[in-house]
Tab-separated table of C-alpha atoms in Angstrom:
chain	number	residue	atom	x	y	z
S	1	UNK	CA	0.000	0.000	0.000
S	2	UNK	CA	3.186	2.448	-0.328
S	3	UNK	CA	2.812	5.424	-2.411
S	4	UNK	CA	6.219	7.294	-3.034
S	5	UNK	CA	9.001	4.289	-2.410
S	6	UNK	CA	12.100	5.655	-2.399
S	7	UNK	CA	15.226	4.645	-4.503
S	8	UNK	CA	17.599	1.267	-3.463
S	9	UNK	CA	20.566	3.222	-2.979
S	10	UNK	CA	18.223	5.034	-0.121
S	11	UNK	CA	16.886	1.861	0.793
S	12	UNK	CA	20.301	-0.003	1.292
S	13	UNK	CA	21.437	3.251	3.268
S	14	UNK	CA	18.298	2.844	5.902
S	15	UNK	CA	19.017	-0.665	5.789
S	16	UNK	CA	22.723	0.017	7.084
S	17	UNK	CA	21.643	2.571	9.423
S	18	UNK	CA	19.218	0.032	10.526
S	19	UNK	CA	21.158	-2.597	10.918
S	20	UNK	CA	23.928	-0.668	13.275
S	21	UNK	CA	21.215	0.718	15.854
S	22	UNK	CA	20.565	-2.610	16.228
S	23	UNK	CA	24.149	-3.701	16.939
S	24	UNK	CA	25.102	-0.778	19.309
S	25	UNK	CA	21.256	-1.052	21.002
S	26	UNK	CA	20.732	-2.536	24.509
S	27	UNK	CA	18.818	-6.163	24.223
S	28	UNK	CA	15.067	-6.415	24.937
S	29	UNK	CA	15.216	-10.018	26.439
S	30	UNK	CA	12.884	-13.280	26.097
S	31	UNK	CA	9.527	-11.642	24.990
S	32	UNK	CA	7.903	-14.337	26.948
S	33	UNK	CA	8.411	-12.534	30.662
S	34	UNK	CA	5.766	-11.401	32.416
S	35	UNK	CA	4.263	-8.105	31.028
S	36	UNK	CA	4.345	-4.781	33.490
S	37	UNK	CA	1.171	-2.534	33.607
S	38	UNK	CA	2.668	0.139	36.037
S	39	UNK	CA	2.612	3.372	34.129
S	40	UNK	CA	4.033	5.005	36.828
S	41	UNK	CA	7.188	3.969	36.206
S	42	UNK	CA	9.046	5.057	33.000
S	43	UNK	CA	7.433	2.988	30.348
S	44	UNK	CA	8.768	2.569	26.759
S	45	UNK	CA	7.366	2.015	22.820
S	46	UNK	CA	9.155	0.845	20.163
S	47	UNK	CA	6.862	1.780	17.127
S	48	UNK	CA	7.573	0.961	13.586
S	49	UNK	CA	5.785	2.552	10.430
S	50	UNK	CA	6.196	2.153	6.609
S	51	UNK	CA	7.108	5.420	4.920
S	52	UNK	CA	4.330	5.824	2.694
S	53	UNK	CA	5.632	9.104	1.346
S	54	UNK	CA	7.910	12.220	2.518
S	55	UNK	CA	5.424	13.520	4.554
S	56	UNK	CA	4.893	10.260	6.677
S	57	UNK	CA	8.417	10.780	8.967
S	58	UNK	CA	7.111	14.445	10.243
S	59	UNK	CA	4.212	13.217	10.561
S	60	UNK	CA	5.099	10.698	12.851
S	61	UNK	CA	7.744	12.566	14.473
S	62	UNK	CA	5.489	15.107	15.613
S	63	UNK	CA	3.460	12.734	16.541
S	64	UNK	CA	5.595	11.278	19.206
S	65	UNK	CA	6.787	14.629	20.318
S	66	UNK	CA	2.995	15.701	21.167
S	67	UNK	CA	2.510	12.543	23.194
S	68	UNK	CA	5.738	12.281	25.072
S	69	UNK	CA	4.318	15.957	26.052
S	70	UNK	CA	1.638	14.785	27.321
S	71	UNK	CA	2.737	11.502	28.593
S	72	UNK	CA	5.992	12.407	29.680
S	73	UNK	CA	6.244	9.135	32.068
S	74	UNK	CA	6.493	7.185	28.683
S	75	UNK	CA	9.074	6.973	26.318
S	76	UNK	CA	8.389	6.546	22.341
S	77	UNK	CA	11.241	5.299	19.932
S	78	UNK	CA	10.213	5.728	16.494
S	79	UNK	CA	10.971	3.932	13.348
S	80	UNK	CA	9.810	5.161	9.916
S	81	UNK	CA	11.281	2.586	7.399
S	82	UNK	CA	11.007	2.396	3.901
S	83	UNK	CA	8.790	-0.298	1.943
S	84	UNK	CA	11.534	-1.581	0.058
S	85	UNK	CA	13.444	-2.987	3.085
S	86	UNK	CA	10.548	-2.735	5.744
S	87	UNK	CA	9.821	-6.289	5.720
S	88	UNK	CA	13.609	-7.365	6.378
S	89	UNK	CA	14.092	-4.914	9.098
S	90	UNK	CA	11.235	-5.856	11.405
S	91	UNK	CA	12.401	-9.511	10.525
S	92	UNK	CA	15.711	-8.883	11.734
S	93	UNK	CA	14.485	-7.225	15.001
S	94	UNK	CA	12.325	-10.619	15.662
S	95	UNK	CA	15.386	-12.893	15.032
S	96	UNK	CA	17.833	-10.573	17.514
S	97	UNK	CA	14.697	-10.778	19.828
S	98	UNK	CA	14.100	-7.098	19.708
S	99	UNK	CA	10.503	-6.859	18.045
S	100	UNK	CA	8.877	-3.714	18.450
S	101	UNK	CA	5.836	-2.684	20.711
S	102	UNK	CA	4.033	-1.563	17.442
S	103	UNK	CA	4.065	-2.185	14.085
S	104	UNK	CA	2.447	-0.987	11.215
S	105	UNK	CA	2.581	-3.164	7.886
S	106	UNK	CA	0.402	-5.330	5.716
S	107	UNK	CA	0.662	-9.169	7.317
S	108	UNK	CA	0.378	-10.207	10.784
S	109	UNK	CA	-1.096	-14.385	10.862
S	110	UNK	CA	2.200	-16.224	10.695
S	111	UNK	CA	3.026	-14.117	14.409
S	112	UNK	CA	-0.159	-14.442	15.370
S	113	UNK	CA	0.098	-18.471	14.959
S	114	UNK	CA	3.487	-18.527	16.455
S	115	UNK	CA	2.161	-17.164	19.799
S	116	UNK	CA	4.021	-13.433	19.247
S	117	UNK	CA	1.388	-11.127	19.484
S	118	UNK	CA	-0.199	-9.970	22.134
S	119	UNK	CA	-4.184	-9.682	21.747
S	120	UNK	CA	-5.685	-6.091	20.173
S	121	UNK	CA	-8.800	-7.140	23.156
S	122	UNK	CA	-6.295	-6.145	25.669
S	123	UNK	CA	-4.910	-3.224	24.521
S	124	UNK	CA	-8.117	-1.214	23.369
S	125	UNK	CA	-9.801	0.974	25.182
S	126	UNK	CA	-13.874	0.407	24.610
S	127	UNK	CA	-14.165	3.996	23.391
S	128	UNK	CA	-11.263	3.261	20.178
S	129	UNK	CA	-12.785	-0.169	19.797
S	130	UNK	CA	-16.226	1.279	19.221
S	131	UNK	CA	-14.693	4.095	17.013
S	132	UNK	CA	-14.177	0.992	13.823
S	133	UNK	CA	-16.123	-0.152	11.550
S	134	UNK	CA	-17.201	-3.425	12.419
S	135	UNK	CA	-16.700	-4.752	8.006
S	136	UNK	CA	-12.943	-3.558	8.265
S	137	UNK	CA	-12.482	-5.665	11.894
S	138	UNK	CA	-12.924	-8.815	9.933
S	139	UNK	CA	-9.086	-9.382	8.432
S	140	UNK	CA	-7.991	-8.382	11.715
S	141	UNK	CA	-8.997	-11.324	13.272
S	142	UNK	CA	-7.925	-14.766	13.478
S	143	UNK	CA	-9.983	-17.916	14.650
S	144	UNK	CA	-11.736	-14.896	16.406
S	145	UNK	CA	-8.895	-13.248	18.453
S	146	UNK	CA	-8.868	-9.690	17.155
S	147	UNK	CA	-4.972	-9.510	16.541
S	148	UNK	CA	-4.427	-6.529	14.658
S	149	UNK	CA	-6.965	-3.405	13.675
S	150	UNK	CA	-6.381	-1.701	10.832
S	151	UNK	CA	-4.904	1.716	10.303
S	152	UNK	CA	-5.444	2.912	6.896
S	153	UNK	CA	-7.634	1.638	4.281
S	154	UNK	CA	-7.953	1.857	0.219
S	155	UNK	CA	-9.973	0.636	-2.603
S	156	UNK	CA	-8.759	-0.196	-6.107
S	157	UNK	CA	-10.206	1.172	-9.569
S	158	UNK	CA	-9.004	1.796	-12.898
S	159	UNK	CA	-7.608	5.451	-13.252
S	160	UNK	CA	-8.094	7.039	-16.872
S	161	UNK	CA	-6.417	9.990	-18.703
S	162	UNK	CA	-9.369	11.825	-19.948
S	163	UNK	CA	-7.624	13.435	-22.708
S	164	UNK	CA	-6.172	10.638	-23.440
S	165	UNK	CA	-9.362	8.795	-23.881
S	166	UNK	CA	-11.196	12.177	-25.746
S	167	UNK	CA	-8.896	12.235	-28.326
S	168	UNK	CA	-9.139	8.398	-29.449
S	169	UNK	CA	-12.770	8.787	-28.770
S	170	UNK	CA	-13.553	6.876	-26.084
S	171	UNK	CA	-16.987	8.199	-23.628
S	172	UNK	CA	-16.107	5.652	-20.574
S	173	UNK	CA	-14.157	3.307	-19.030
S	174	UNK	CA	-13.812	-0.637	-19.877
S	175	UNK	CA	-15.766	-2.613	-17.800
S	176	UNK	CA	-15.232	-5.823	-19.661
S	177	UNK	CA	-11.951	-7.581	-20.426
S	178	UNK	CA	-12.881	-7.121	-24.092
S	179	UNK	CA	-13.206	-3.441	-23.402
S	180	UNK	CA	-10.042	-3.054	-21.728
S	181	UNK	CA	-8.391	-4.913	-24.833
S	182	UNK	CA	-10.053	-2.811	-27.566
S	183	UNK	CA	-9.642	0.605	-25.709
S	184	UNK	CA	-5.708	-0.302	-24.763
S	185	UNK	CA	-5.541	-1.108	-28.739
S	186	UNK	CA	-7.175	2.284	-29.673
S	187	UNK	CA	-5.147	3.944	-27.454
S	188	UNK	CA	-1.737	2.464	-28.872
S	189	UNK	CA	-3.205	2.560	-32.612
S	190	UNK	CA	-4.012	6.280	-32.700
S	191	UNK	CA	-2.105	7.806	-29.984
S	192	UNK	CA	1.192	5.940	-30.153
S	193	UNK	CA	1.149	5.556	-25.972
S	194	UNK	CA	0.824	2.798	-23.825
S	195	UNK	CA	-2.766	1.717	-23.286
S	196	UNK	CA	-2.549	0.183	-20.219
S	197	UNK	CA	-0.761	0.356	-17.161
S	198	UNK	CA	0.130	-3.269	-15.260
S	199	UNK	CA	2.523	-3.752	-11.680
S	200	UNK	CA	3.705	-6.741	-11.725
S	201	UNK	CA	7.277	-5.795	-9.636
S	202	UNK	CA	8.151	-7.204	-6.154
S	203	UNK	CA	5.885	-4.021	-4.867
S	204	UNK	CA	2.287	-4.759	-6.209
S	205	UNK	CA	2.180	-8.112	-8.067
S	206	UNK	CA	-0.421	-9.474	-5.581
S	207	UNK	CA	-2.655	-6.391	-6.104
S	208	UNK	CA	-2.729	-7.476	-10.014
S	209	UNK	CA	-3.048	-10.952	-9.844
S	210	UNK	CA	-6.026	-10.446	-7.561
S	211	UNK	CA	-7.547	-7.917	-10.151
S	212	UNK	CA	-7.500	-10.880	-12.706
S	213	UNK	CA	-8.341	-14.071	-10.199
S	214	UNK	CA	-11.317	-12.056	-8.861
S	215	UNK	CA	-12.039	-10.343	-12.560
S	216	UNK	CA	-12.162	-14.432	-13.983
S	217	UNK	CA	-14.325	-15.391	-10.531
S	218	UNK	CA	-11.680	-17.226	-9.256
S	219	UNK	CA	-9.842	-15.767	-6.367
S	220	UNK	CA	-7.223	-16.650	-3.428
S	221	UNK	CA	-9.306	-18.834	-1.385
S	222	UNK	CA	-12.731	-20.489	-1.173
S	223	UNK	CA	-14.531	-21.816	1.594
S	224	UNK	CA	-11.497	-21.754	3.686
S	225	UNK	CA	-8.937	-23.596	1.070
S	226	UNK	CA	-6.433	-22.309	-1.454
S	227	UNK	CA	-7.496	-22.842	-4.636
S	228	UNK	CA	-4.512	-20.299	-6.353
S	229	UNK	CA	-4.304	-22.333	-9.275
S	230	UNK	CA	-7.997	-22.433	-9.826
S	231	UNK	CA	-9.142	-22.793	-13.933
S	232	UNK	CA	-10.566	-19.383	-13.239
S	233	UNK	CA	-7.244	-17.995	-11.969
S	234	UNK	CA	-5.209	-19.579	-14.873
S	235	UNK	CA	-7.529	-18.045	-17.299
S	236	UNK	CA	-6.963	-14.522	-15.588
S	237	UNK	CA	-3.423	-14.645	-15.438
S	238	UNK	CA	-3.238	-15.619	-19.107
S	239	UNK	CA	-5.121	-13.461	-20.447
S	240	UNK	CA	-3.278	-10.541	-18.631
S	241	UNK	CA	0.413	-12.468	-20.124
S	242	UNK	CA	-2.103	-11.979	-23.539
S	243	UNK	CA	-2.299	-8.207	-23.443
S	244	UNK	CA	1.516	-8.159	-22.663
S	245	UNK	CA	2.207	-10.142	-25.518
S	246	UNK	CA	0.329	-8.106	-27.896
S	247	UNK	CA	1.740	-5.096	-26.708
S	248	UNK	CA	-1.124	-3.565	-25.566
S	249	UNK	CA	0.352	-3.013	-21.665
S	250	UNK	CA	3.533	-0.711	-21.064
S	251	UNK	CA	6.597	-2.217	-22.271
S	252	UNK	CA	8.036	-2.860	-18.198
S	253	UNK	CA	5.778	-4.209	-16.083
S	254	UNK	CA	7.488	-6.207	-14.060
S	255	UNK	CA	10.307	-3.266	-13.912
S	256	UNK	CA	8.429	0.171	-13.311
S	257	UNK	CA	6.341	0.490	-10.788
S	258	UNK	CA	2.436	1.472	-9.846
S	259	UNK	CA	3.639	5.344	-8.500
S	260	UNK	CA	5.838	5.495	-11.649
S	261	UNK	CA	3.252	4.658	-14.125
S	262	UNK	CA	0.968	6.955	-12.377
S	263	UNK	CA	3.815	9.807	-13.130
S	264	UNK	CA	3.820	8.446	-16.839
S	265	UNK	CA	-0.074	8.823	-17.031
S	266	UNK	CA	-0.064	12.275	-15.691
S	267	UNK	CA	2.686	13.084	-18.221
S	268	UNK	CA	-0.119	11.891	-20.931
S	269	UNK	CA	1.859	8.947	-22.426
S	270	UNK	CA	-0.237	6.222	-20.569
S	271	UNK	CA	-4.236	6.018	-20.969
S	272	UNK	CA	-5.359	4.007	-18.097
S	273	UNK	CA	-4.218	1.982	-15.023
S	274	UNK	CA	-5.525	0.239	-11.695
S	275	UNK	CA	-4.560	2.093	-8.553
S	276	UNK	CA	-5.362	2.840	-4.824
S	277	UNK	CA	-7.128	5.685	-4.480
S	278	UNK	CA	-4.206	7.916	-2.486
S	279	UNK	CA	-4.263	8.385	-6.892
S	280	UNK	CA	-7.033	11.059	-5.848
S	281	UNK	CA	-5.033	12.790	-3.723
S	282	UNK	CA	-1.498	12.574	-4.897
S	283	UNK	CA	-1.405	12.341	-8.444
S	284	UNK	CA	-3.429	15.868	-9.468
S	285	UNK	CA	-1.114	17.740	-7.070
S	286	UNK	CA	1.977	16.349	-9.169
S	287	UNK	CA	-0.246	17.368	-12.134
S	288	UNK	CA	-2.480	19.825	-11.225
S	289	UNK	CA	-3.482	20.305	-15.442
S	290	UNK	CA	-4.524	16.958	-15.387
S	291	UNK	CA	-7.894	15.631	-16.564
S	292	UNK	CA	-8.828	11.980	-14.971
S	293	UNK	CA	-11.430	9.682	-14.317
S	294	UNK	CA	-12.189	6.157	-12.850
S	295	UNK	CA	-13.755	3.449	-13.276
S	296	UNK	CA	-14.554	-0.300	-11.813
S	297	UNK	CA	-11.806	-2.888	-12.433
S	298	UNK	CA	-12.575	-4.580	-15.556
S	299	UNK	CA	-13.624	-8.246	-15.633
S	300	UNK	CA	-14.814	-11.008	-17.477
S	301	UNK	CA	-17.699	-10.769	-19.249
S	302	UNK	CA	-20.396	-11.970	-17.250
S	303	UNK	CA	-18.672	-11.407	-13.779
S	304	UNK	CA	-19.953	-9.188	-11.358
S	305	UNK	CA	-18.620	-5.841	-10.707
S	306	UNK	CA	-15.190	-6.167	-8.707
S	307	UNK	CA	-13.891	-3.915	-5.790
S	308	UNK	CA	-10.263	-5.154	-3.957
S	309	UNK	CA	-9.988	-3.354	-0.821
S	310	UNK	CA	-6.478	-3.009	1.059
S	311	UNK	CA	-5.433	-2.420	4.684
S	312	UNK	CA	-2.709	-1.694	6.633
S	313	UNK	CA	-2.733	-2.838	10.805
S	314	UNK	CA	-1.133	-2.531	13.826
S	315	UNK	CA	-0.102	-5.305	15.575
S	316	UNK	CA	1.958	-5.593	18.887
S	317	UNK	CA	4.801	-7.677	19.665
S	318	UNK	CA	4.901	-9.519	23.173
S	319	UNK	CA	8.118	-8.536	25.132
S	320	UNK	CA	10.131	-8.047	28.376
S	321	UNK	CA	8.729	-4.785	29.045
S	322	UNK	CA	5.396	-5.034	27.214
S	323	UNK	CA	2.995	-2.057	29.280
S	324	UNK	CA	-0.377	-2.176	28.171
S	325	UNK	CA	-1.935	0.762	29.493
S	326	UNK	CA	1.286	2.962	27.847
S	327	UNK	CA	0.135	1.238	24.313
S	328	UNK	CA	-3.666	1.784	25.145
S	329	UNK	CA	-2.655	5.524	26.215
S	330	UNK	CA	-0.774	5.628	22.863
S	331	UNK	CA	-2.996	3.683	20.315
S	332	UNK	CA	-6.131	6.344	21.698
S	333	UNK	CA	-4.204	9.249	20.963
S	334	UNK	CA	-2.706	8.197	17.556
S	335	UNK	CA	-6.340	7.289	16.340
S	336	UNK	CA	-7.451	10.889	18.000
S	337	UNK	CA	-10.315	12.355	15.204
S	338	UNK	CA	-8.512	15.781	14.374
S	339	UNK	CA	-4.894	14.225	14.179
S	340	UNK	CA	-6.165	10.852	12.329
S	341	UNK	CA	-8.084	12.993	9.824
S	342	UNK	CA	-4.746	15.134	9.225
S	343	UNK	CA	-2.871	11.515	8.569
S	344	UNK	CA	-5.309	10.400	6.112
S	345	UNK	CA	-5.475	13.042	4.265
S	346	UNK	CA	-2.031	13.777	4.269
S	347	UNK	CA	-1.631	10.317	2.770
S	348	UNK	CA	-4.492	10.220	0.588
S	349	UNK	CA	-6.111	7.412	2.404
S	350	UNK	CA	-9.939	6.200	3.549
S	351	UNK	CA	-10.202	6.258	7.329
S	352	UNK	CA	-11.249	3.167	9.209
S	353	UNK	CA	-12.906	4.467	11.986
S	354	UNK	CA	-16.159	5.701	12.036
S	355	UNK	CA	-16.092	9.039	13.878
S	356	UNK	CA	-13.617	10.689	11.109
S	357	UNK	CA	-15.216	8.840	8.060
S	358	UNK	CA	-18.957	9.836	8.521
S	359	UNK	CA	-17.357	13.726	9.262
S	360	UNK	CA	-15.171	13.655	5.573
S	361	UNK	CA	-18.206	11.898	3.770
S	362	UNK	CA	-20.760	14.306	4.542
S	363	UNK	CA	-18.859	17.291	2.583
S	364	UNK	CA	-16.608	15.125	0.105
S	365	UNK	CA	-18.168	12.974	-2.785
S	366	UNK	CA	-15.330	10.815	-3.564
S	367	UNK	CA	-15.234	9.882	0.266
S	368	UNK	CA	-18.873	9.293	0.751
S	369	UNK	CA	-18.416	7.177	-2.518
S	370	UNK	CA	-15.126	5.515	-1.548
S	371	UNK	CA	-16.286	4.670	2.149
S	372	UNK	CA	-19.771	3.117	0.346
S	373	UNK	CA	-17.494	0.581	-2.232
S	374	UNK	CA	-15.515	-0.782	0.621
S	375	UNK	CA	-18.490	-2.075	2.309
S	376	UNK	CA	-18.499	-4.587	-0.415
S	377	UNK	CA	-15.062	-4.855	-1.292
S	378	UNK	CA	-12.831	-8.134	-1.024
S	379	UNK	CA	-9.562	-8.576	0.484
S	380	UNK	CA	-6.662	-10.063	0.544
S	381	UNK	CA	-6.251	-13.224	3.305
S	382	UNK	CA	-4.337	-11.320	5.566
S	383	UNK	CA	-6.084	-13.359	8.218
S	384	UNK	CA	-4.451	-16.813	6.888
S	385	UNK	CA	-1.165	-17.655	8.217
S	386	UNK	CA	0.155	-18.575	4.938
S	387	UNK	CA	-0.158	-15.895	2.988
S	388	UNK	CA	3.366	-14.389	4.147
S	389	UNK	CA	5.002	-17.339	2.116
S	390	UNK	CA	2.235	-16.962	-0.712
S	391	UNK	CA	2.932	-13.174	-1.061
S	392	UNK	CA	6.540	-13.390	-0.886
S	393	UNK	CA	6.530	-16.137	-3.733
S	394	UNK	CA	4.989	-13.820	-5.996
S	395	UNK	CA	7.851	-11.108	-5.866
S	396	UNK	CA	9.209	-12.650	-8.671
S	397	UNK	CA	6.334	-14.417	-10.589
S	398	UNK	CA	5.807	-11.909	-13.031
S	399	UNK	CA	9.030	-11.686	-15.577
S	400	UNK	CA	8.937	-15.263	-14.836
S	401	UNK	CA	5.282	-15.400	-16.498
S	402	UNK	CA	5.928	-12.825	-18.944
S	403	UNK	CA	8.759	-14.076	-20.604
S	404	UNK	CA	7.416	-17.556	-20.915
S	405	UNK	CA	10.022	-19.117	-18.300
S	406	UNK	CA	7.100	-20.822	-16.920
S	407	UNK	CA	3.167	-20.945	-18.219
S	408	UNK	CA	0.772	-19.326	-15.604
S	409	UNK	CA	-0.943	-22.766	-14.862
S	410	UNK	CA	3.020	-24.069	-13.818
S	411	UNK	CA	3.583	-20.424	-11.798
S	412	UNK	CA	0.065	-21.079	-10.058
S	413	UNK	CA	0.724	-24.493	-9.152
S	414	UNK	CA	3.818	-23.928	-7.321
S	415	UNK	CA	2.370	-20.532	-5.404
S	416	UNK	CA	-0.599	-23.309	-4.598
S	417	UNK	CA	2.045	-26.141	-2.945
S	418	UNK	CA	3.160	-23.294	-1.025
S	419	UNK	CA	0.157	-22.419	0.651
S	420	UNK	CA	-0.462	-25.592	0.837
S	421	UNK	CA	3.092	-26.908	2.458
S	422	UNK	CA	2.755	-23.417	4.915
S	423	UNK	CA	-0.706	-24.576	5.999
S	424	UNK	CA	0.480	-27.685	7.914
């Protein structure tokens, strides 16, 4: 769900910087002691966050200031780390024992099942657990422990250039998967640009195979099994390889990514592409001349409309010097309505608590519509303790697919055995 990743160079130096705090830093102990719940004494928070985009470290870091004034018996460390290496530096922390207090990121069940987590139940205070909505608690929860609960939220459509789309003579956006093949044709045909827009890199290649499993009817799981390399799923994966192969995608898709491809539309040499919709929010300030639309994600003819929501949650580590009523204390004034709102939309996100959404709705359209979809959206399994391995398989599916190293049934059938191996 990142918006502006940074460069590797910038990456590896975090990563470095990283990796010596860690070295020179004081050890947290066995995460299994006893957990202290006197905030009288001087209580500490590690908290980790993704860097969405350049505004997410002051945001953050301000933050943390504000409560440590107000709290000044508790003591915040903060972490803002980017995307590209997030993953392997909360990793590392949980192998040198240090995991943080918090955590903000996109998977949580494979801690949850290894007993690291420490239960959301406890740690809420009943006014934030009321604040929700109930349809976004679902992927939170696991065999009905509420684990996580999510911070920021997004729905997926199909973005359009509308000049783009004028000048070839197109009135609307595909809906179909024939659509979206005849209007990416028209669009390379007469206007000598890309038609459409596909992330397949190690940053977003789950987002697009769902758009096609779900798009087909197929999806990542049905009545509690994997069925990955459904007939349904094979049939969307190839006929997204299809459009590659006729040249009817950009030329890089497992190379440039979503946020660069949204720089490439706003530059008017790409008609249409699927995105979060932070597009709303960051993408007309970067080109404020810009003329864009949306749409539904097309699908195959006959399937029923298709809306992929996203989330993002906080989960909390179990450690030496867990104190609950410090991360209560903290979690109720990060979700606080006038300095949530300012996070969200900062970031360009929807909000997933109730109090801020219903206020943004009633004087912003897009919200009201936005915060409507996601009642009906689906998601990934965030929920199933597998889907670490799953997703991290897929990181390099796509030039595999799209240069015919393997067919999509063969990729599918080896991202099924490893749900399936991970599930035992």
């Amino acid at each position: 769900m990142s918006q502006l990743h940074k460069r590797k160079m910038g990456s590896l130096l975090v990563l470095l910087q990283f990796t010596t705090m860690l070295l020179t830093g004081c050890m947290w102990g066995d995460a299994h002691h006893p957990v202290s719940t006197d905030t009288d004494a001087k209580a500490s928070i590690m908290f980790v966050a993704p860097e969405y985009s350049a505004s997410t470290r002051p945001y953050f870091e301000n933050l943390v200031k504000e409560f440590e004034k107000k709290y000044p018996n508790i003591k915040v460390e903060l972490q803002v780390i980017n995307w590209d290496i997030l993953d392997s530096a909360y990793n590392t922390m949980i192998s040198r024992n240090q995991p943080p207090d918090l955590l903000l990121t996109n998977i949580y069940a494979h801690f949850a099942k290894d007993g690291l987590l420490n239960r959301m139940e406890d740690l809420l205070s009943p006014e934030l657990k009321d604040k929700f909505y109930p349809y976004l608690m679902d992927s939170s929860k696991m065999l009905g422990t509420q684990y996580t609960v999510p911070y920021v939220t997004t729905i997926r459509e199909l973005y359009y250039n509308k000049d783009i789309f004028n000048e070839v003579g197109l009135t609307e956006p595909p809906k179909t998967w024939r659509d979206l093949e005849e209007d990416a044709r028209k669009i390379k045909d007469m206007k000598q640009v890309d038609g459409f827009g596909v992330d397949l890199t190690d940053n977003e290649i789950w987002a697009y195979l769902s758009y096609f499993f779900y798009g087909a009817g197929g999806g990542w799981m049905k009545d509690g099994e994997w069925v990955i390399n459904s007939p349904e799923n094979v049939e969307g994966i190839t006929f997204l390889r299809n459009l590659y192969e006729k040249g009817l995608t950009d030329p890089e898709p497992a190379i440039t990514t979503r946020d660069e491809k949204q720089r490439i539309l706003g530059n008017g040499k790409l008609g249409m592409l699927i995105s979060g919709n932070y597009f709303e929010a960051v993408v007309p300030q970067e080109f404020p001349g810009l003329k864009w639309a949306k749409g539904p994600i097309p699908v195959k003819e006959g399937q029923t409309p298709l809306v992929l929501g996203v989330q993002d949650v906080w989960m909390s580590f179990k450690t030496d010097h867990t104190n609950k009523e410090a991360l209560s204390k903290f979690l109720d004034f990060i979700y606080e309505d006038a300095r949530y709102e300012e996070f969200v939309l900062r970031e360009g996100f929807l909000p997933t608590i109730r109090t801020v959404g219903d206020k943004l709705a009633a004087t912003d359209t897009f919200m009201k519509q936005n915060l409507n979809s996601i009642q009906s959206a689906r998601f990934y399994p965030i929920n199933n303790p597998a889907w670490s391995a799953v997703l991290n398989a897929t990181r390099n599916m796509g030039q595999t697919v799209l240069l015919g190293q393997m067919t999509p049934k063969q990729a599918l059938d080896r991202l099924q055995q490893i749900a399936l191996d991970k599930s035992h």
